[in-house]
Coordinates of C-alpha atoms and ligand atoms in Angstrom, one line a residue:
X16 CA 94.9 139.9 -13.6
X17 CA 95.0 141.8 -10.4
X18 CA 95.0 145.2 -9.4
X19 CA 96.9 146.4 -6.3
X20 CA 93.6 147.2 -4.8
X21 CA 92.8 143.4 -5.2
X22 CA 95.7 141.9 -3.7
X23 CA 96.1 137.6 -3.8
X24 CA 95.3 136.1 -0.7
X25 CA 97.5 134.2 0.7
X26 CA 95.6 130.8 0.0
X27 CA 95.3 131.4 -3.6
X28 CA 99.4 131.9 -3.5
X29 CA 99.8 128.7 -1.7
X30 CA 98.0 127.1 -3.9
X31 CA 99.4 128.4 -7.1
X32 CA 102.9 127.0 -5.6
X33 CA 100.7 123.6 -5.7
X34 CA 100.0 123.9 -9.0
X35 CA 103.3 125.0 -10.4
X36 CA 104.4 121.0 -8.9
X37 CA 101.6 119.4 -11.1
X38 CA 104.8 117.9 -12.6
X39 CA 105.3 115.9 -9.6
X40 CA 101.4 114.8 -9.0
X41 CA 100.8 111.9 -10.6
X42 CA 98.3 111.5 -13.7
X43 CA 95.4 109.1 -12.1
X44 CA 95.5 111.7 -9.5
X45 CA 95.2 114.8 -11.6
X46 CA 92.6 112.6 -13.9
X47 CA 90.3 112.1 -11.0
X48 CA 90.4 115.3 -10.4
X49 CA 89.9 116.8 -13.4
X50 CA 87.2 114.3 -15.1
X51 CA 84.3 116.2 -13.8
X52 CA 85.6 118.8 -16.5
X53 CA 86.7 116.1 -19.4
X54 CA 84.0 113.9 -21.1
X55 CA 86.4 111.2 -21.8
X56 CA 88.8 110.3 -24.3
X57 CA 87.4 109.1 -27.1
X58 CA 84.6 110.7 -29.2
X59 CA 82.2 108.1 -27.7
X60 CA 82.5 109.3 -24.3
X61 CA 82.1 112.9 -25.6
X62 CA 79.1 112.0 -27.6
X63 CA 77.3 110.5 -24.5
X64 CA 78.3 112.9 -21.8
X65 CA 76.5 115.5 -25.2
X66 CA 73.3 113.0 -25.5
X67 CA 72.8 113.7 -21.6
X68 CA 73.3 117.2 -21.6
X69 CA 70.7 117.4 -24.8
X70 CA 68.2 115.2 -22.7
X71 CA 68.4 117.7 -19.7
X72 CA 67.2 120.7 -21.9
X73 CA 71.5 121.6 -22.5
X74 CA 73.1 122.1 -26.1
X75 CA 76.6 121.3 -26.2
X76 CA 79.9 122.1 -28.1
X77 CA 82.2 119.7 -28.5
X78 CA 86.2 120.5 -28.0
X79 CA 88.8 118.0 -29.2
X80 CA 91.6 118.6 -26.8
X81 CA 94.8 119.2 -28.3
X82 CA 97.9 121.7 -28.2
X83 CA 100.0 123.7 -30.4
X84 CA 100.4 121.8 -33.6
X85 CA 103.9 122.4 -34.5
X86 CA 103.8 119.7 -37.6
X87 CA 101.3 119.8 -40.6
X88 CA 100.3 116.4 -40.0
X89 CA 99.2 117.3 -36.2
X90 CA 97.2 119.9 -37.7
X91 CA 95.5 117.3 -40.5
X92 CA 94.8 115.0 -37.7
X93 CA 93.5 117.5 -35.7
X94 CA 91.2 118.4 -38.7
X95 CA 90.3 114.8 -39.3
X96 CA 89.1 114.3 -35.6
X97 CA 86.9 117.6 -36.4
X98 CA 85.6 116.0 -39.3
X99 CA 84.8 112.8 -37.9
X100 CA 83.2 114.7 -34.8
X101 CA 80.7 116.5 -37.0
X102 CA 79.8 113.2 -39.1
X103 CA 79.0 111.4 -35.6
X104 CA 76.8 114.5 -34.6
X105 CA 74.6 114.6 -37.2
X106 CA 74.3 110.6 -37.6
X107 CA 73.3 110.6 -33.5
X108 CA 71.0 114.0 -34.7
X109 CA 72.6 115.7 -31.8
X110 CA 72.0 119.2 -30.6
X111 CA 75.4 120.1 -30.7
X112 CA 78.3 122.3 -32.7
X113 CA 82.2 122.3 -32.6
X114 CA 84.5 124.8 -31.1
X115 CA 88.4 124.7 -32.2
X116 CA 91.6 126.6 -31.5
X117 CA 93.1 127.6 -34.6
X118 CA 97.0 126.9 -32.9
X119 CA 95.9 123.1 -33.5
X120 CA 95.3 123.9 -36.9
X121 CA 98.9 125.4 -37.8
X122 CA 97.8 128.9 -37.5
X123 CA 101.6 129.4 -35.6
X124 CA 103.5 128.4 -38.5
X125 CA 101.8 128.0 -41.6
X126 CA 98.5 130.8 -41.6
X127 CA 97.5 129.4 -45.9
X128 CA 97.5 125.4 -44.2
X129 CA 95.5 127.0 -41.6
X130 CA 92.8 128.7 -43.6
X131 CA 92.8 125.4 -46.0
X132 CA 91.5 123.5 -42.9
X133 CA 89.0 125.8 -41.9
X134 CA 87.9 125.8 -45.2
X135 CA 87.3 122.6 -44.8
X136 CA 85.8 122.0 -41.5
X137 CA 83.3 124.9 -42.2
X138 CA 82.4 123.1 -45.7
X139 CA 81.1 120.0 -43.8
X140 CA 79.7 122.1 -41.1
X141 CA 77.4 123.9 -43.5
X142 CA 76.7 120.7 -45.4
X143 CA 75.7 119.0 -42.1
X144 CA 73.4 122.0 -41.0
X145 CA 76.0 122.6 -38.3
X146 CA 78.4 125.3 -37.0
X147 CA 82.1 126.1 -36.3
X148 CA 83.1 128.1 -33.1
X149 CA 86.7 129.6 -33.6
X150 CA 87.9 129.7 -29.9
X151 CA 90.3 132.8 -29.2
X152 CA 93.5 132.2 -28.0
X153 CA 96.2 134.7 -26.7
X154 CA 96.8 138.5 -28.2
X155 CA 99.4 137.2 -30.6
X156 CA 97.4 135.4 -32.5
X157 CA 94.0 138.1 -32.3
X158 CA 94.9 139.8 -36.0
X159 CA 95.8 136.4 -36.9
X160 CA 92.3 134.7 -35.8
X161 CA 89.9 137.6 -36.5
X162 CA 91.0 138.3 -39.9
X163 CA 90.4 134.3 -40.7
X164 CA 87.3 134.6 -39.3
X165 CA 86.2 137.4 -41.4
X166 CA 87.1 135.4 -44.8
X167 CA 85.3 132.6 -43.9
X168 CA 82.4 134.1 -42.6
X169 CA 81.8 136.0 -46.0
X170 CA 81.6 132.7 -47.3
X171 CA 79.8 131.2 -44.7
X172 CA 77.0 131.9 -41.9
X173 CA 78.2 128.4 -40.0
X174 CA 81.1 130.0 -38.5
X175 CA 81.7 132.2 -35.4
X176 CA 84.5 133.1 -32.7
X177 CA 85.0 134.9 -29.6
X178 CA 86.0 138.2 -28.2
X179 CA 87.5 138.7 -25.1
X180 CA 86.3 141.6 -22.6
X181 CA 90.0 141.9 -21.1
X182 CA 91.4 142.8 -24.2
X183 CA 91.7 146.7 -24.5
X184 CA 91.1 146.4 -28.2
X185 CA 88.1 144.2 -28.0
X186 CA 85.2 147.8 -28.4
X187 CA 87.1 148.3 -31.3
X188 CA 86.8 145.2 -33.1
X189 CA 83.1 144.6 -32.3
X190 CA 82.5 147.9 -33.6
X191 CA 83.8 146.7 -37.4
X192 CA 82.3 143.3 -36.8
X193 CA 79.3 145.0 -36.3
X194 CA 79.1 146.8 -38.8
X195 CA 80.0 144.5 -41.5
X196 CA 77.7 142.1 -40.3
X197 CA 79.8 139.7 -38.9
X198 CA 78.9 139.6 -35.1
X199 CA 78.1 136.1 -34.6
X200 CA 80.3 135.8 -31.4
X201 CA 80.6 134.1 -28.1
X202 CA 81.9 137.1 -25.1
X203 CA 84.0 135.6 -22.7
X204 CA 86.9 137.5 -19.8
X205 CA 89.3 135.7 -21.6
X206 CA 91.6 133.1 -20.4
X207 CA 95.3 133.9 -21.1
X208 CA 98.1 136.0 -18.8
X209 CA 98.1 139.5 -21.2
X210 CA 100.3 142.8 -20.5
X211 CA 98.8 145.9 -19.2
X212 CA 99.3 147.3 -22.2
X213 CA 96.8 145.2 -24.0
X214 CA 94.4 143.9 -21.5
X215 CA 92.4 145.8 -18.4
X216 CA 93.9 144.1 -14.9
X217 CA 91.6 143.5 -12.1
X218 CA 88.1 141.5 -11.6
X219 CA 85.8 144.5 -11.0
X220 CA 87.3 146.2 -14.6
X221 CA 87.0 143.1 -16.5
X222 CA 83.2 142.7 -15.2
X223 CA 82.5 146.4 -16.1
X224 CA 84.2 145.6 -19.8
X225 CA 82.1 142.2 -19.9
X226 CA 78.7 144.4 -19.5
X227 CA 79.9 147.0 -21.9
X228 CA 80.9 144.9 -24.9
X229 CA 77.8 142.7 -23.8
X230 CA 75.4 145.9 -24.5
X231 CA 77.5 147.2 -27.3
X232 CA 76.8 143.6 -28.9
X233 CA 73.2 143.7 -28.9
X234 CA 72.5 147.7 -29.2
X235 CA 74.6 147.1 -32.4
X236 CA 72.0 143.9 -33.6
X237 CA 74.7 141.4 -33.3
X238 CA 73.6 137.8 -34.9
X239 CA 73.6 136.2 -32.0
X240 CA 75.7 136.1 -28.7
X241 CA 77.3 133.6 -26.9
X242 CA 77.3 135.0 -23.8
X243 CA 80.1 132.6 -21.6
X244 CA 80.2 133.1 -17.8
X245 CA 80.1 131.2 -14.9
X246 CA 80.2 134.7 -13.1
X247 CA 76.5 135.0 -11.4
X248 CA 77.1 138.9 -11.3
X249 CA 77.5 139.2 -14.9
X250 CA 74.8 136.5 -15.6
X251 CA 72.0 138.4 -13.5
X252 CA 73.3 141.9 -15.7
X253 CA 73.1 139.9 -18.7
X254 CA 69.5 139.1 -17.7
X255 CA 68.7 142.5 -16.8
X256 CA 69.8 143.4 -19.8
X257 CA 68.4 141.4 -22.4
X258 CA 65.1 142.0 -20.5
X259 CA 65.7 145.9 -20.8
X260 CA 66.6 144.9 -24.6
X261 CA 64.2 143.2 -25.0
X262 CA 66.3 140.8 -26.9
X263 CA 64.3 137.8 -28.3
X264 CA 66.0 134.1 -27.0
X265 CA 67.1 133.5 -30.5
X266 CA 69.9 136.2 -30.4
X267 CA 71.8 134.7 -27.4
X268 CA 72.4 131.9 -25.6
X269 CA 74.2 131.2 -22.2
X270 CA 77.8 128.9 -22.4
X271 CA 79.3 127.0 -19.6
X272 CA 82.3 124.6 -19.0
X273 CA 81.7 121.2 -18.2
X274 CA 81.5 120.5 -14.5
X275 CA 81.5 124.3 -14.0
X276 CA 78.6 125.9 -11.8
X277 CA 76.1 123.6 -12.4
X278 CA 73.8 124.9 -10.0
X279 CA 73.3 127.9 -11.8
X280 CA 73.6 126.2 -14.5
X281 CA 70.7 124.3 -13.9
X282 CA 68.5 127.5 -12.5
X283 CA 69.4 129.1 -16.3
X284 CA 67.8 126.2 -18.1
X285 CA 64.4 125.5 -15.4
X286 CA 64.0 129.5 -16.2
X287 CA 63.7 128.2 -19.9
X288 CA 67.2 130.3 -20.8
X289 CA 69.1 128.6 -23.7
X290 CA 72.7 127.4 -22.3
X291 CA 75.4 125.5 -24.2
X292 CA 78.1 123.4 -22.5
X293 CA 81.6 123.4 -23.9
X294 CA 82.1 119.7 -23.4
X295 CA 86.2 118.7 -24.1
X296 CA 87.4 115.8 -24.8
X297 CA 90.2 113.4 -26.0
X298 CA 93.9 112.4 -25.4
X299 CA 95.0 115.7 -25.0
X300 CA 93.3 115.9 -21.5
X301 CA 96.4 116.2 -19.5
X302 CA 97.5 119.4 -20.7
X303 CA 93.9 121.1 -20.8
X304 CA 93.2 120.0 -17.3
X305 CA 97.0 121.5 -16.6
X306 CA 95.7 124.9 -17.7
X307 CA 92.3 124.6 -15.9
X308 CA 94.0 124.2 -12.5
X309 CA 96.6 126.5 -13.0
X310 CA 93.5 128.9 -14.0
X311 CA 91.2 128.3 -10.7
X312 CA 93.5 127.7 -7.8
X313 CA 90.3 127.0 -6.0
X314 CA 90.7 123.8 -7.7
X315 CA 93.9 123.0 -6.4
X316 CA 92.7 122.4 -3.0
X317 CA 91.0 119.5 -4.2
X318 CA 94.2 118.0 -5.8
X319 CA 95.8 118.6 -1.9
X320 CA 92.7 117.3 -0.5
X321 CA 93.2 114.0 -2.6
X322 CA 96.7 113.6 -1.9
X323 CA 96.1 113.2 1.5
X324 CA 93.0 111.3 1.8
X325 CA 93.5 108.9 -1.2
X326 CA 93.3 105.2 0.0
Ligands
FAD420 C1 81.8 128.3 -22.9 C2 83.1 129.0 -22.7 C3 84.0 129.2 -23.7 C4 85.2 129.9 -23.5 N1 86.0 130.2 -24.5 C5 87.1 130.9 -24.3 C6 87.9 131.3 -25.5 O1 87.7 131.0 -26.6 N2 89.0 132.1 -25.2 C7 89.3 132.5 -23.9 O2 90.3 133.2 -23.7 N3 88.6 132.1 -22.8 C8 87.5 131.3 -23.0 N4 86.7 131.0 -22.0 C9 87.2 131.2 -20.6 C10 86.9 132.6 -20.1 O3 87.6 133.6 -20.8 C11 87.1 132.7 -18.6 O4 88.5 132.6 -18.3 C12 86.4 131.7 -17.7 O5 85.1 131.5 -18.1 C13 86.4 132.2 -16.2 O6 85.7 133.4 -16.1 P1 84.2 133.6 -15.6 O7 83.6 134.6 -16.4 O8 83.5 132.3 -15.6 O9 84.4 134.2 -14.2 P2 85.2 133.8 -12.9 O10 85.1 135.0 -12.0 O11 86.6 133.3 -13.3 O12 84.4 132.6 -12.4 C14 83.2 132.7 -11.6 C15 83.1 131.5 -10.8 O13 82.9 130.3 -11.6 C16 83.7 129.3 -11.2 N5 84.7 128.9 -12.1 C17 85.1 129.6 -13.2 N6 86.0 129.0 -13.9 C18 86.1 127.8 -13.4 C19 86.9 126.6 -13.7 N7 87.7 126.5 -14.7 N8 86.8 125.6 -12.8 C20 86.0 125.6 -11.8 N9 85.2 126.6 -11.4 C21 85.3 127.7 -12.2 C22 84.3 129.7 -9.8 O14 83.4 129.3 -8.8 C23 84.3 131.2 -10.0 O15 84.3 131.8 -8.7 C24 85.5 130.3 -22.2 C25 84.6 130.1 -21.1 C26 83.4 129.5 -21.3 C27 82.5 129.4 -20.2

């Protein structure tokens, strides 16, 4: 996601060599590292690290970890864990929704199983009072993901998903969800490697595609925006902006990993902002915290900074 203007320094390649030998590190190691950004892995442990981020003024959304389901039965159980998730939510009266990845739900190899369990999950969120986040995933599965999203959502207002401000198409689609009435979405970068061809390359042109689609959004009177950033640039524009706006604190809310910036995190919610944390959790942690490492090689220098000073 570079441009040649913004070449990788030197450390950052280092330490992407690092994390391409996660292999080798061993798991407690990669767990202590990573458990600042993991509530645990059980439901219980999500569901308290949730009740303190509720107590400190924070909303959550809670992310059962898991990978491509590849088998029907992955996908039911992934479904069931859902289920169970929103149940315990609502008994604990909670201030906190769901967010899945529709690859854990079959979306790769069967798209009708798929929609089935949607189906169901945004059921029992509407009978709960609660709400379904449809993560995005990588450009193959975009047509895939938006046009599920669309057929729920006529059915249903306790469903949203995400756009990505890298993605070249991304204008586009806002412009139909806005005007069918469909823009209840969180605006994130976007996490995945893409081609030229379908996503802008560089920091500076993802940032200036983050504030367009970001105005774009609420010019257009989208429902409400999930606006997720750890990026202090584009959170000061956002704030600029929906001051300009004028854009009531109803129609947005700010959205943060777990153990991500917390120090800005915390000045959002004193300044009486609304924030959600993305709070992930479950058996599937290895794999997540995997892909979180090999995202911020920053992070990677605490993983060498552990191997040598671990007792
Ligand atoms: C709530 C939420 C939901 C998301 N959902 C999706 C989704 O559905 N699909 C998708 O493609 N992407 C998703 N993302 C990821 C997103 O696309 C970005 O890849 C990610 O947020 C990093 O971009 P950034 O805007 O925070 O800016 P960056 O410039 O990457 O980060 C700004 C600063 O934040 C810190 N930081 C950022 N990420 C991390 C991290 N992982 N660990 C430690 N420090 C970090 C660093 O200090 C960094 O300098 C989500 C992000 C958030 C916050």
């Amino acid at each position: 996601m570079r441009s040649e203007a913004d070449p990788e320094p030197e450390w950052i390649m280092i330490n992407r060599a690092v994390v391409t030998l996660m292999p080798l590190v061993p798991r407690s190691l990669v767990w202590r590292v990573s458990r600042r950004y993991i509530a645990g892995r059980t439901l219980d442990d999500a569901l308290a690290t949730v009740r303190s981020l509720n107590e400190r003024g924070m909303s959550a959304t809670l992310d059962v970890l898991g990978e491509d389901a590849t088998r029907e039965e992955a996908a039911v159980a992934g479904r069931d864990l859902y289920l169970e998730a929103l149940a315990s939510i609502e008994r604990a009266g909670l201030d906190c929704n769901v967010s899945v990845k529709l690859s854990q739900m079959a979306l790769r190899f069967d798209v009708e199983l798929c929609r089935g369990i949607l189906e169901d999950l945004v059921a029992e969120a509407t009978r709960r009072g609660n709400f379904v986040r449809i993560d995005m995933e990588d450009s193959s599965v975009t047509d895939a993901t938006l046009d599920l999203y669309r057929d729920l959502r006529r059915r249903s207002d306790a469903v949203g998903t995400v756009v990505q401000s890298y993605l070249k198409r991304t204008p586009d689609d806002v412009a139909r969800m806005l005007e069918e009435g469909i823009a209840h979405l969180r605006l994130c970068k976007g996490i995945y490697v893409e081609p030229f061809e379908v996503a802008h390359q560089g920091r500076e042109r993802i940032r200036t595609a983050y504030m367009e689609v970001l105005r774009q959004l609420f010019e257009g009177g989208a429902t409400r925006v999930g606006i997720a950033t750890h990026d202090r640039p584009l959170i000061e524009g956002a704030l600029d902006l929906i001051r300009e706006l004028g854009v009531p604190k109803e129609r947005y809310e700010f959205q943060m990993l777990l153990g991500v910036t917390e120090g800005i995190r915390t000045e959002l919610v004193s300044a009486g902002e609304p924030l959600r944390v993305y709070v992930p959790f479950g058996e599937e942690w290895y794999a997540y915290s995997s892909r979180r490492l090999r995202e911020n090689p920053k992070i990677a220098g605490h993983v060498i900074r552990n191997i040598f000073t671990q007792s």
